[in-house]
PDB file of C-alpha atoms in Angstrom:
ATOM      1  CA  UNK A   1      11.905 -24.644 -16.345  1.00  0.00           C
ATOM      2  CA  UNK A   2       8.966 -24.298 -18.758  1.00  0.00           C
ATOM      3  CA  UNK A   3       7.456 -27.482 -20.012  1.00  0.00           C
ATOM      4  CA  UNK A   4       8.410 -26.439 -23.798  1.00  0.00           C
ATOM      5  CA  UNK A   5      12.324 -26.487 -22.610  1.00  0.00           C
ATOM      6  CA  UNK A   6      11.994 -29.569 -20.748  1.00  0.00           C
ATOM      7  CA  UNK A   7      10.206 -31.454 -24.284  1.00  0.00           C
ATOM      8  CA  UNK A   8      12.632 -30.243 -26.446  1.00  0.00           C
ATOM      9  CA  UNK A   9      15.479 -30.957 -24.406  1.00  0.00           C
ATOM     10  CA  UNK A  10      14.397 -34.607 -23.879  1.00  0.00           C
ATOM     11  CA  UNK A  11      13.879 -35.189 -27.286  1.00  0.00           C
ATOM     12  CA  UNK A  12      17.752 -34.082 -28.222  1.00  0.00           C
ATOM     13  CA  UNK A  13      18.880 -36.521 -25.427  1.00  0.00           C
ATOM     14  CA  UNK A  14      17.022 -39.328 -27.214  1.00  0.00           C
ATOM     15  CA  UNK A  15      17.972 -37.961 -30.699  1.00  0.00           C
ATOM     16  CA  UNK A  16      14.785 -37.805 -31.983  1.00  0.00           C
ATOM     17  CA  UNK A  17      14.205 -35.774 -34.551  1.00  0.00           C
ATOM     18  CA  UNK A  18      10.187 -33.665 -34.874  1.00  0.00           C
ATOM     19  CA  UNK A  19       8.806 -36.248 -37.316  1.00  0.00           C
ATOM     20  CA  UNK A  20       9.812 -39.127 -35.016  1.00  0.00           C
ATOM     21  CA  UNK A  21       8.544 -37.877 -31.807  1.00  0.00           C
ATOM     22  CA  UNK A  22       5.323 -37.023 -33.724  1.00  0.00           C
ATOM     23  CA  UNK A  23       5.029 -40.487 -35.323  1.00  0.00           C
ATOM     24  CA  UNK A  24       5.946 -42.145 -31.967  1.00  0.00           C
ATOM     25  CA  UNK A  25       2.904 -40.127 -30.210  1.00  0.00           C
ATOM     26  CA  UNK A  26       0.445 -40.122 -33.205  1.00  0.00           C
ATOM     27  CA  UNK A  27       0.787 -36.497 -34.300  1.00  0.00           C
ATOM     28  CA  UNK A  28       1.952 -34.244 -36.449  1.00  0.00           C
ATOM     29  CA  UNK A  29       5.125 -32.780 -36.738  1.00  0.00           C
ATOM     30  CA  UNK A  30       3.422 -29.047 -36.535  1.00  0.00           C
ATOM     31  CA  UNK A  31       1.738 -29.653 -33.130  1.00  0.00           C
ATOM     32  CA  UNK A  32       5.526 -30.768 -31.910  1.00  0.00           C
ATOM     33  CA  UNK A  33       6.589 -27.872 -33.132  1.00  0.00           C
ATOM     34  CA  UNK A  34       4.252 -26.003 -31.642  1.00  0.00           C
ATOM     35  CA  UNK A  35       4.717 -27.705 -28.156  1.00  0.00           C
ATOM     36  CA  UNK A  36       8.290 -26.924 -27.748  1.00  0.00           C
ATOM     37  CA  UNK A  37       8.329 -23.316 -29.047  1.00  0.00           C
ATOM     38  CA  UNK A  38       5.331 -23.099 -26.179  1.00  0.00           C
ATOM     39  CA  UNK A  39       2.624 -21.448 -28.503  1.00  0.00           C
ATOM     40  CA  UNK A  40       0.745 -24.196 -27.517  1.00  0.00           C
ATOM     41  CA  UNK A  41       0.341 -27.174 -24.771  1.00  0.00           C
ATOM     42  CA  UNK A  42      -0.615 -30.850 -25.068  1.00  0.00           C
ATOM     43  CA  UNK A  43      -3.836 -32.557 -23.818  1.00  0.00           C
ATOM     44  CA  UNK A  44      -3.437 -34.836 -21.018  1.00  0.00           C
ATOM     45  CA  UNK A  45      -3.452 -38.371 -22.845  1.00  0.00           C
ATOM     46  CA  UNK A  46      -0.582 -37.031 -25.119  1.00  0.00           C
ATOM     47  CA  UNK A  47       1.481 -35.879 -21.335  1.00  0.00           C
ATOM     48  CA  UNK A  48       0.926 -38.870 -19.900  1.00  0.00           C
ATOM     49  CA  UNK A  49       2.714 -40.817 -23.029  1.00  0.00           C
ATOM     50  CA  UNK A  50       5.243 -38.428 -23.339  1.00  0.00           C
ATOM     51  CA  UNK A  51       6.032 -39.351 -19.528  1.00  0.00           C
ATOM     52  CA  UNK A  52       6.063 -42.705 -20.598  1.00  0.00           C
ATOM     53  CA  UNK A  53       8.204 -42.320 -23.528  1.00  0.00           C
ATOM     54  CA  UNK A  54      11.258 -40.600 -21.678  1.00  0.00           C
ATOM     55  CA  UNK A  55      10.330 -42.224 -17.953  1.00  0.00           C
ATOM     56  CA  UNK A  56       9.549 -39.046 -16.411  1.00  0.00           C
ATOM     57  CA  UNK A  57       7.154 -38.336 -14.192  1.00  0.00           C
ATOM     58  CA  UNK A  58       3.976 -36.450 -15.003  1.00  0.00           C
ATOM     59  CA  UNK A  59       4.166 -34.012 -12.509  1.00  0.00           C
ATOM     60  CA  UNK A  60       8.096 -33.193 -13.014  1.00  0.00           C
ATOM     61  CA  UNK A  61       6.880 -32.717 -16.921  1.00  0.00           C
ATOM     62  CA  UNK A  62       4.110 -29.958 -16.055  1.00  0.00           C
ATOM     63  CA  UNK A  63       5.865 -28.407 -13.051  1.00  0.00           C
ATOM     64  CA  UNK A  64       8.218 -24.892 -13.582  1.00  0.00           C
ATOM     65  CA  UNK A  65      10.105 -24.856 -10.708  1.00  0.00           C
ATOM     66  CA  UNK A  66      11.481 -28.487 -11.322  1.00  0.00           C
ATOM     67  CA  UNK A  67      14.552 -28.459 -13.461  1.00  0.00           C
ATOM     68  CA  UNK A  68      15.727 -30.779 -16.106  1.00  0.00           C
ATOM     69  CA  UNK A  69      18.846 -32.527 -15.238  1.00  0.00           C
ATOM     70  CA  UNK A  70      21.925 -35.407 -16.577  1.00  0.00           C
ATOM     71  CA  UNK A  71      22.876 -37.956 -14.476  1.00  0.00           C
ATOM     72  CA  UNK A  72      26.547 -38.284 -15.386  1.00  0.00           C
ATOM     73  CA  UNK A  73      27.174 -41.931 -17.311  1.00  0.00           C
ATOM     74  CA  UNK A  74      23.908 -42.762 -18.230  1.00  0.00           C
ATOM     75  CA  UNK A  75      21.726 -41.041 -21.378  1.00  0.00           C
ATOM     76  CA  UNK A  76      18.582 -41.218 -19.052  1.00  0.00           C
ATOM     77  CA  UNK A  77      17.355 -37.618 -18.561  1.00  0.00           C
ATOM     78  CA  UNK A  78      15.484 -36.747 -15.004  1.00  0.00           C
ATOM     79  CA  UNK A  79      14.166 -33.853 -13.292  1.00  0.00           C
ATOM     80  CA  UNK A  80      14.532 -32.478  -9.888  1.00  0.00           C
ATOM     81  CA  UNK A  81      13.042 -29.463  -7.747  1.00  0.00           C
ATOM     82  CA  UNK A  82      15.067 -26.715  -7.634  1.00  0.00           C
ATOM     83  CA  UNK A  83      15.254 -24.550  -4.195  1.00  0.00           C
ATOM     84  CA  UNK A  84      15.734 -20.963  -4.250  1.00  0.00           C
ATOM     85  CA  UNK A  85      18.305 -20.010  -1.424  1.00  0.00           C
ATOM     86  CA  UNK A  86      17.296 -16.784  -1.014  1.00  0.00           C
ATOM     87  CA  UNK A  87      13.467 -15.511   0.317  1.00  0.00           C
ATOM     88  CA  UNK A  88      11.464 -14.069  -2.063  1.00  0.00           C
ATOM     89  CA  UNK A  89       9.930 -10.418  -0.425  1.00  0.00           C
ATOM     90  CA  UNK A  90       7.203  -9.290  -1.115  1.00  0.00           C
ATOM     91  CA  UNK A  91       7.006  -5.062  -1.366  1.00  0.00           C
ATOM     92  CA  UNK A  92       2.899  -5.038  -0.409  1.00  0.00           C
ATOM     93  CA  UNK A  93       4.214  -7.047   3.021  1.00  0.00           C
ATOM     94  CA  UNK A  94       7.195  -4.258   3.109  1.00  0.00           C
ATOM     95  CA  UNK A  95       4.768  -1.238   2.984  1.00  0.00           C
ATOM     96  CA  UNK A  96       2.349  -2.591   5.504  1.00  0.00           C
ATOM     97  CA  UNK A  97       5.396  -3.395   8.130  1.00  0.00           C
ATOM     98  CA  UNK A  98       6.794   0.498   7.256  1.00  0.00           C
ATOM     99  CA  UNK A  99       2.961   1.629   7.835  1.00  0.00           C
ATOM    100  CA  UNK A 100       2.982  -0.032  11.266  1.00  0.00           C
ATOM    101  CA  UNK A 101       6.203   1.350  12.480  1.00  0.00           C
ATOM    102  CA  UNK A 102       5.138   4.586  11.219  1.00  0.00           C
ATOM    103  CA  UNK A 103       2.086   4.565  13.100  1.00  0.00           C
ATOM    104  CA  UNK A 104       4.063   3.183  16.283  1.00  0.00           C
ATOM    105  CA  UNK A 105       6.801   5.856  16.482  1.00  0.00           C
ATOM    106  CA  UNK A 106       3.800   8.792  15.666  1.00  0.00           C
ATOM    107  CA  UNK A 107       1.827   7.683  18.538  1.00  0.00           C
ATOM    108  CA  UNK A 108       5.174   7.437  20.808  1.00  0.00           C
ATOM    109  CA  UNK A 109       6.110  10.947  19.751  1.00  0.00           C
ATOM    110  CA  UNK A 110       2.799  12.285  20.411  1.00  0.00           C
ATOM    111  CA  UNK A 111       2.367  10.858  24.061  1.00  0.00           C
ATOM    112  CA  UNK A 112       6.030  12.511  24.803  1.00  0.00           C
ATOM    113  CA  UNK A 113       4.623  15.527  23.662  1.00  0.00           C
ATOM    114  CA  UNK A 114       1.261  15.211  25.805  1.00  0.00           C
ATOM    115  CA  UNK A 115       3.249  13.873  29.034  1.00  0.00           C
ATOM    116  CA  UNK A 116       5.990  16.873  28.637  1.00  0.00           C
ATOM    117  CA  UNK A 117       3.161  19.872  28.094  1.00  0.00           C
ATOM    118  CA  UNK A 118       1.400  19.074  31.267  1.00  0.00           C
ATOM    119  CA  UNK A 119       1.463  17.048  34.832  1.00  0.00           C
ATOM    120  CA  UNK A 120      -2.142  15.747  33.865  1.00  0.00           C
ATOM    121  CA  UNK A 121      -4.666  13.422  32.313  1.00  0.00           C
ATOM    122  CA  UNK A 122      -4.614  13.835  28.834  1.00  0.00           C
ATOM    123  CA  UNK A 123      -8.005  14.002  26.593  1.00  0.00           C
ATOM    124  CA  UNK A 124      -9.222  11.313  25.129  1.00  0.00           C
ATOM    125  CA  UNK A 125     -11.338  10.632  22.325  1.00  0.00           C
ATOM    126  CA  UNK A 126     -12.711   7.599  20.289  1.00  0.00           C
ATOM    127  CA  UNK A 127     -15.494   7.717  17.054  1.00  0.00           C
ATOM    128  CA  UNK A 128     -16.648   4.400  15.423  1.00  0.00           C
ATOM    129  CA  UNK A 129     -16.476   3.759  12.047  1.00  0.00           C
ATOM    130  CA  UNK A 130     -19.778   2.900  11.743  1.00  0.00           C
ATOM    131  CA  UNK A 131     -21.777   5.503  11.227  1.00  0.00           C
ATOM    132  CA  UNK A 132     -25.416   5.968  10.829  1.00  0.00           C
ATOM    133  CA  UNK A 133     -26.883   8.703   7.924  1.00  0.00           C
ATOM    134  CA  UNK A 134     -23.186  10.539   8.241  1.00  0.00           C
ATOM    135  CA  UNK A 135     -23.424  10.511  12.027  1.00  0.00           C
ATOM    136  CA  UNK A 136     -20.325   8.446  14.732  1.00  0.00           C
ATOM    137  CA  UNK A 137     -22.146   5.406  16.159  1.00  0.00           C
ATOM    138  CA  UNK A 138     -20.461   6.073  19.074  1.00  0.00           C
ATOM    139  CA  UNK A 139     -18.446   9.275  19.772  1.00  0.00           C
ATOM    140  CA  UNK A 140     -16.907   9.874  23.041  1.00  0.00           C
ATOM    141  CA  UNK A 141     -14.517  13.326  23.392  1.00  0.00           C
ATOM    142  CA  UNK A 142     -13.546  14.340  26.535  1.00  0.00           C
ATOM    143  CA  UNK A 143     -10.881  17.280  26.996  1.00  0.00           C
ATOM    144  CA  UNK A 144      -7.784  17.173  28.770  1.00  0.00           C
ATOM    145  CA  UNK A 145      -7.444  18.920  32.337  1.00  0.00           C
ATOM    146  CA  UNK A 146      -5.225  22.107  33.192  1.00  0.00           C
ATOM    147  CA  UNK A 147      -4.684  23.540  36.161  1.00  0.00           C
ATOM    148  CA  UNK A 148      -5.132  27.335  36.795  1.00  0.00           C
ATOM    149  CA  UNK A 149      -3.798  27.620  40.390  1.00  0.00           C
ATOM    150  CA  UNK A 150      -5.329  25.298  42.761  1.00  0.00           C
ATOM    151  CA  UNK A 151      -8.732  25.138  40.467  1.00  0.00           C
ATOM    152  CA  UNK A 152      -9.213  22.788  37.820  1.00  0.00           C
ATOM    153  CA  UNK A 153     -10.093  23.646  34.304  1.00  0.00           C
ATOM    154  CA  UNK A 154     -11.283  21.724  31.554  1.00  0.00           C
ATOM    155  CA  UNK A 155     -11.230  22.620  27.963  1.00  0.00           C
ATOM    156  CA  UNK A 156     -14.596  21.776  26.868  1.00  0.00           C
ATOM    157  CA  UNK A 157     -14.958  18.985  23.777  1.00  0.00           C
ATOM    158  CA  UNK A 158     -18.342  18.236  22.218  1.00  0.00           C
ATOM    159  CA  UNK A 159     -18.972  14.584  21.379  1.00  0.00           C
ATOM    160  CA  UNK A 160     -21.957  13.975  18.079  1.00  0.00           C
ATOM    161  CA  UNK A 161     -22.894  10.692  17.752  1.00  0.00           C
ATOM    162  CA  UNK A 162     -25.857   8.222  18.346  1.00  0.00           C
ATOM    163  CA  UNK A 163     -24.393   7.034  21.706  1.00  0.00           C
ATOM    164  CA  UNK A 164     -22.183  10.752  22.525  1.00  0.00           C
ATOM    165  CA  UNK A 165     -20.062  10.735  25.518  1.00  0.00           C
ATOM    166  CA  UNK A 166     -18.072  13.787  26.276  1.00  0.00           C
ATOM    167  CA  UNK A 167     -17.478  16.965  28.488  1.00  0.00           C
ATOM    168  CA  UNK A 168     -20.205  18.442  25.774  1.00  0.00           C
ATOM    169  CA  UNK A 169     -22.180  15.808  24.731  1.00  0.00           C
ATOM    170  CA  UNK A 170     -24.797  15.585  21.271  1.00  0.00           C
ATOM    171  CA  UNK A 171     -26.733  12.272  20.532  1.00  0.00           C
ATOM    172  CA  UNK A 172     -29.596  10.011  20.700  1.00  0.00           C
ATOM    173  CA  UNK A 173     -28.005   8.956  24.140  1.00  0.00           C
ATOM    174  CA  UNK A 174     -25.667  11.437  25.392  1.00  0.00           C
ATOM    175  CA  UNK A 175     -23.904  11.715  28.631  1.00  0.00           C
ATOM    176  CA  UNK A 176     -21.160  14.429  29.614  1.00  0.00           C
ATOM    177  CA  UNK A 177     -21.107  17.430  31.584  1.00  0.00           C
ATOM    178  CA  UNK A 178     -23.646  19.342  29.525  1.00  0.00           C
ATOM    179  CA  UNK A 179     -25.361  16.653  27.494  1.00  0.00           C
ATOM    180  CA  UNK A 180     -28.595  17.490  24.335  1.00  0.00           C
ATOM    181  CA  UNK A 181     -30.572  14.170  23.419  1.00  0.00           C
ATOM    182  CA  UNK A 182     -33.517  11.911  23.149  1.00  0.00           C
ATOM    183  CA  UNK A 183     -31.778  10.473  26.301  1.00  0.00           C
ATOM    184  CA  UNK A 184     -29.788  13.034  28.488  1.00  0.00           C
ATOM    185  CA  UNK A 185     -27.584  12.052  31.427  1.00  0.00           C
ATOM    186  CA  UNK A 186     -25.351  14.725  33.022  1.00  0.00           C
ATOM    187  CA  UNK A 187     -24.436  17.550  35.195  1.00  0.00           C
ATOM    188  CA  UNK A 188     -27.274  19.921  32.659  1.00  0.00           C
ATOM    189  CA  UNK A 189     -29.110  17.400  30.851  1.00  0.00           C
ATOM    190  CA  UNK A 190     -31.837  18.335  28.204  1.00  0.00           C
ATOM    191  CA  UNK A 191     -33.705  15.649  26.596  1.00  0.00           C
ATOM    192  CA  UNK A 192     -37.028  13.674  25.713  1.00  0.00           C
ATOM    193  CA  UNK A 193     -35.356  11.878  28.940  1.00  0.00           C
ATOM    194  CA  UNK A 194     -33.001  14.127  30.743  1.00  0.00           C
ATOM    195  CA  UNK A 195     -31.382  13.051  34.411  1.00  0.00           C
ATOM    196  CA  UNK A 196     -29.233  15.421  36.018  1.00  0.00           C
ATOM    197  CA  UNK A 197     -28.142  17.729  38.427  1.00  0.00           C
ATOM    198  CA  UNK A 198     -30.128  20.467  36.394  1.00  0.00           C
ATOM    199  CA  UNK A 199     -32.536  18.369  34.064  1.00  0.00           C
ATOM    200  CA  UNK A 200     -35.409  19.713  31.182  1.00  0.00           C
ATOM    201  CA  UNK A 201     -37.498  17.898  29.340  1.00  0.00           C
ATOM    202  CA  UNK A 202     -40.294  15.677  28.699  1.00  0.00           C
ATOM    203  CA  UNK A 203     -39.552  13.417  31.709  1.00  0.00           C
ATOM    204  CA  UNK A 204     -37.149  15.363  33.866  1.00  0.00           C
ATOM    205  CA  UNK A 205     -34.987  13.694  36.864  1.00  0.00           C
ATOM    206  CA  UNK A 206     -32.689  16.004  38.977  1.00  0.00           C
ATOM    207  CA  UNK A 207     -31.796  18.326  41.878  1.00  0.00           C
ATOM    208  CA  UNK A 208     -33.551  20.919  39.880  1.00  0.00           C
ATOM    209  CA  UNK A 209     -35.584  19.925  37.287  1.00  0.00           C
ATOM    210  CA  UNK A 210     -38.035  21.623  34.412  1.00  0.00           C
ATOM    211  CA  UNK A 211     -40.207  19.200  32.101  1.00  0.00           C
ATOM    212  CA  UNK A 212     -44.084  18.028  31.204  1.00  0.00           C
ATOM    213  CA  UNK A 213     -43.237  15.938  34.308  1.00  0.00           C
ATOM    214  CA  UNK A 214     -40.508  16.693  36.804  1.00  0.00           C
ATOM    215  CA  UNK A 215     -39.188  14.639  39.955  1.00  0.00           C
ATOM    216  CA  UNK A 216     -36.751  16.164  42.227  1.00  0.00           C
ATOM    217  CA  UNK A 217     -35.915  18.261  44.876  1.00  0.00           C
ATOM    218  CA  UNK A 218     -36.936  21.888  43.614  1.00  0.00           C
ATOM    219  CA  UNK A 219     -38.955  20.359  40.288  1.00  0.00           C
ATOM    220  CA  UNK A 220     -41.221  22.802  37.794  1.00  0.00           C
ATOM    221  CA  UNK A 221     -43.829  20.901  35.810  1.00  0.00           C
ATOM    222  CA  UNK A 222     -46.358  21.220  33.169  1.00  0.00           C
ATOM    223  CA  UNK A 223     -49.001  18.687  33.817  1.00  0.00           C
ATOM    224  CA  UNK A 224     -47.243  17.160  37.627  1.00  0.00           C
ATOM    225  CA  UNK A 225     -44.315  17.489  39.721  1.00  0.00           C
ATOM    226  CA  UNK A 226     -43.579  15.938  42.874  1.00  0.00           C
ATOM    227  CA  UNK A 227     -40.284  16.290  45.215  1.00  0.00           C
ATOM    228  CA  UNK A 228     -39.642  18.415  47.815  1.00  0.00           C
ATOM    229  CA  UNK A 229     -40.420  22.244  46.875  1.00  0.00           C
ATOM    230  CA  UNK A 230     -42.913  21.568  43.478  1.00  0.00           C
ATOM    231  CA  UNK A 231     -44.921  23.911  41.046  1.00  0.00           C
ATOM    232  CA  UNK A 232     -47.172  21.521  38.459  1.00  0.00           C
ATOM    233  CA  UNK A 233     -50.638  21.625  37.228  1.00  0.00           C
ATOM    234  CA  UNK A 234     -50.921  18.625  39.372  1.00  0.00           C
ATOM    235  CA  UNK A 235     -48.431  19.118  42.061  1.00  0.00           C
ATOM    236  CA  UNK A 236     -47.347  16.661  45.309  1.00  0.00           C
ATOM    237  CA  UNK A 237     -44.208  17.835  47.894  1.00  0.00           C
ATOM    238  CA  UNK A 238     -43.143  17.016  50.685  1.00  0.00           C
ATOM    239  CA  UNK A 239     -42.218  20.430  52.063  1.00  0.00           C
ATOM    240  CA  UNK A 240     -44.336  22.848  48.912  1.00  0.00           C
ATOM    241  CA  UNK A 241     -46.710  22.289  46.473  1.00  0.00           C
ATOM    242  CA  UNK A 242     -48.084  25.000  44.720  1.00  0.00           C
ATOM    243  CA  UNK A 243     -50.877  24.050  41.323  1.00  0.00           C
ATOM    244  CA  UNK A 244     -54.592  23.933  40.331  1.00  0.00           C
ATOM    245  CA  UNK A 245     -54.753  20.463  42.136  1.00  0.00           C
ATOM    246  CA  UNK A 246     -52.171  20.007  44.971  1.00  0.00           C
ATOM    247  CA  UNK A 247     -51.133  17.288  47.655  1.00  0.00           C
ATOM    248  CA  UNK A 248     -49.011  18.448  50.845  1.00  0.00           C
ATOM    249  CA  UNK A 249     -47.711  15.423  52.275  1.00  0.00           C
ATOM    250  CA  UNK A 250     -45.416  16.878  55.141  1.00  0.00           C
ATOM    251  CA  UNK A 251     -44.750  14.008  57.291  1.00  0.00           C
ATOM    252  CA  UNK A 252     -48.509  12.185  56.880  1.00  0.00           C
ATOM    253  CA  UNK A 253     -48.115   8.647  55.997  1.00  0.00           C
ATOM    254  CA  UNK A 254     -49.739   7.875  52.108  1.00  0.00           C
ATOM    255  CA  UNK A 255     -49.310   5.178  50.327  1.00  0.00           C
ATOM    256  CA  UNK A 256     -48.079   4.579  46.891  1.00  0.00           C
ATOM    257  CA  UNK A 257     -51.352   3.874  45.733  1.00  0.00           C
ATOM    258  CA  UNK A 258     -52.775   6.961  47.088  1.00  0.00           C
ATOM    259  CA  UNK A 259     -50.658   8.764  45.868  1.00  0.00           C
ATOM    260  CA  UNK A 260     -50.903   7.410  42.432  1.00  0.00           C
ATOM    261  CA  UNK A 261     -54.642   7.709  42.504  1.00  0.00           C
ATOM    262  CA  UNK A 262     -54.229  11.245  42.904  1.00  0.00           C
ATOM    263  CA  UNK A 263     -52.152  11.837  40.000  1.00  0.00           C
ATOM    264  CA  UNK A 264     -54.189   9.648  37.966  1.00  0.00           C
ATOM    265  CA  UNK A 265     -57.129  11.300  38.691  1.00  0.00           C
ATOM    266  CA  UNK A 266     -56.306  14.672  36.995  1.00  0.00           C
ATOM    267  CA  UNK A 267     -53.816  12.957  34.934  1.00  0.00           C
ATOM    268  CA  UNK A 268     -55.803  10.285  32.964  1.00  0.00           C
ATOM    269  CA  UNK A 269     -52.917  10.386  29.977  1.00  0.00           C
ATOM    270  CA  UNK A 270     -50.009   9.916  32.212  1.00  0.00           C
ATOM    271  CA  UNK A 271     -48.578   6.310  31.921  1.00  0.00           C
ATOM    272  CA  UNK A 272     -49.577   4.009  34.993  1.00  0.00           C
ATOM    273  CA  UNK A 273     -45.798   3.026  35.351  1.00  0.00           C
ATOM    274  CA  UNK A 274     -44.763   6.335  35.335  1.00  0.00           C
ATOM    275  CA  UNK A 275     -47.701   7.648  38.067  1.00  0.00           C
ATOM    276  CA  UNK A 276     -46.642   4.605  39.897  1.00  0.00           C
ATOM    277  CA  UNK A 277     -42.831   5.591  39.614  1.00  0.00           C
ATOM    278  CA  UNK A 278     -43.700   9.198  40.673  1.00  0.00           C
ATOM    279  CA  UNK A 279     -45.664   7.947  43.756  1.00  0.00           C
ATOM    280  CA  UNK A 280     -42.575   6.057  44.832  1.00  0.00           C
ATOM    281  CA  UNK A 281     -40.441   8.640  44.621  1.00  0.00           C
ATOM    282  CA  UNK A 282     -42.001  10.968  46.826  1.00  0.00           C
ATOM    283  CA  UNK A 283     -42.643   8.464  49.297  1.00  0.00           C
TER     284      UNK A 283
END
């Protein structure tokens, strides 16, 4: 109930006519007027005597949802809250709730359909919302697995993203089966820094590896190698080493050092931790 209802309403129980509720509060009849037809509201001072004047309290004055009532065989009006017995809904809360349950019964129907078409692990993939210059923050896509007779077969999905994970894999770091990045780690890894089974590029870890420096078994490099079977400008194997400045360890004892000096020595460029790291390796 609106506070111009509730003023005129109390003014009828007390018979009071415009002029005299004006003259009683120290108006004029026009802002009365304008009070109860609700163009227009009063300040507090002139509330706070109109409380007085009917014994009402401010708040049950100013306050919609409390309703102006009669106590039956007295002429003093009161007011009251009013409870609404049903729940109010709202439709934004309704449309979120459908939302969910439409998600729910989406994702239900599409694992049935997953488990039914084959007896294996499904794919999988997952790509941030953050994303850097148009590009996942993190992107991981691997494919699901099908059997063709007794051998496994994979159909191949490529993962982009700054951190890429995937069974084809395309990032700053990047793992996967094939992985391309700054930082490669995989079965063929090519990167800045690739480790792998097969590895190329500027530092290059693996079985078989191709880079400016290469470490591992059969490794190819530009300015040193070392492993096992090696081919560098600066090359040190265990078994091989073929290049314009070579070390054949075969089962002599070097150190570390040594062997670091070596590299050093027609490598002045190469980083100490990596000589150091290369020295270990082959020892």
């Amino acid at each position: 109930m609106r506070f111009c209802d509730k003023l005129l309403s109390l003014r009828k129980m007390k018979r009071y006519s415009q002029e005299q509720l004006a003259d009683l509060l120290g108006i004029s009849r026009q802002s009365v007027s304008k009070w109860e037809s609700g163009q227009a509201m009063p300040e507090l001072g002139k509330i706070i005597q109109i409380s007085n004047l009917f014994s009402v309290p401010v708040d049950d004055l100013v306050r919609d949802e409390r309703e102006l009532v009669r106590e039956s065989g007295q002429d003093i009006a009161f007011v009251k809250p009013t409870y609404s017995q049903e729940p109010v809904l709202k439709m934004e809360n309704v449309a979120s709730e459908e939302e969910i349950r439409k998600n729910i019964l989406e994702m239900k129907d599409t694992i049935q359909q997953i488990s039914k078409s084959v007896n294996a692990p499904a794919g999988f993939e997952y790509k941030s919302r953050v994303s850097i210059f148009g590009i996942p923050l993190v992107h991981i896509h691997f494919g699901k697995l099908f059997h063709v007779g007794v051998f496994p077969y994979n159909n191949a999905c490529v993962a982009k993203g700054i951190f890429a994970a995937g069974d084809l894999a395309v990032g700053v770091v990047s793992f996967g089966a094939a992985s391309f990045g700054i930082i490669s780690l995989g079965g063929a890894a090519i990167g800045l820094l690739s480790v792998g089974i097969v590895a190329v590029g500027g530092l290059a870890l693996g079985f078989s590896s191709i880079g400016i420096y290469a470490i591992g078994c059969a490794a190819m490099g530009i300015h040193a190698a070392v492993g096992i079977s090696v081919s560098a400008r600066t090359a040190v194997g265990t078994d091989e080493a073929k290049g314009l400045y070579q070390m054949l360890l075969g089962h002599e004892n070097r150190s570390i050092s040594m062997v670091q000096d070596f590299l050093l020595s027609h490598n002045p460029q190469m980083p100490r931790w990596l000589s150091w790291f290369m020295a270990w390796f082959v020892r």
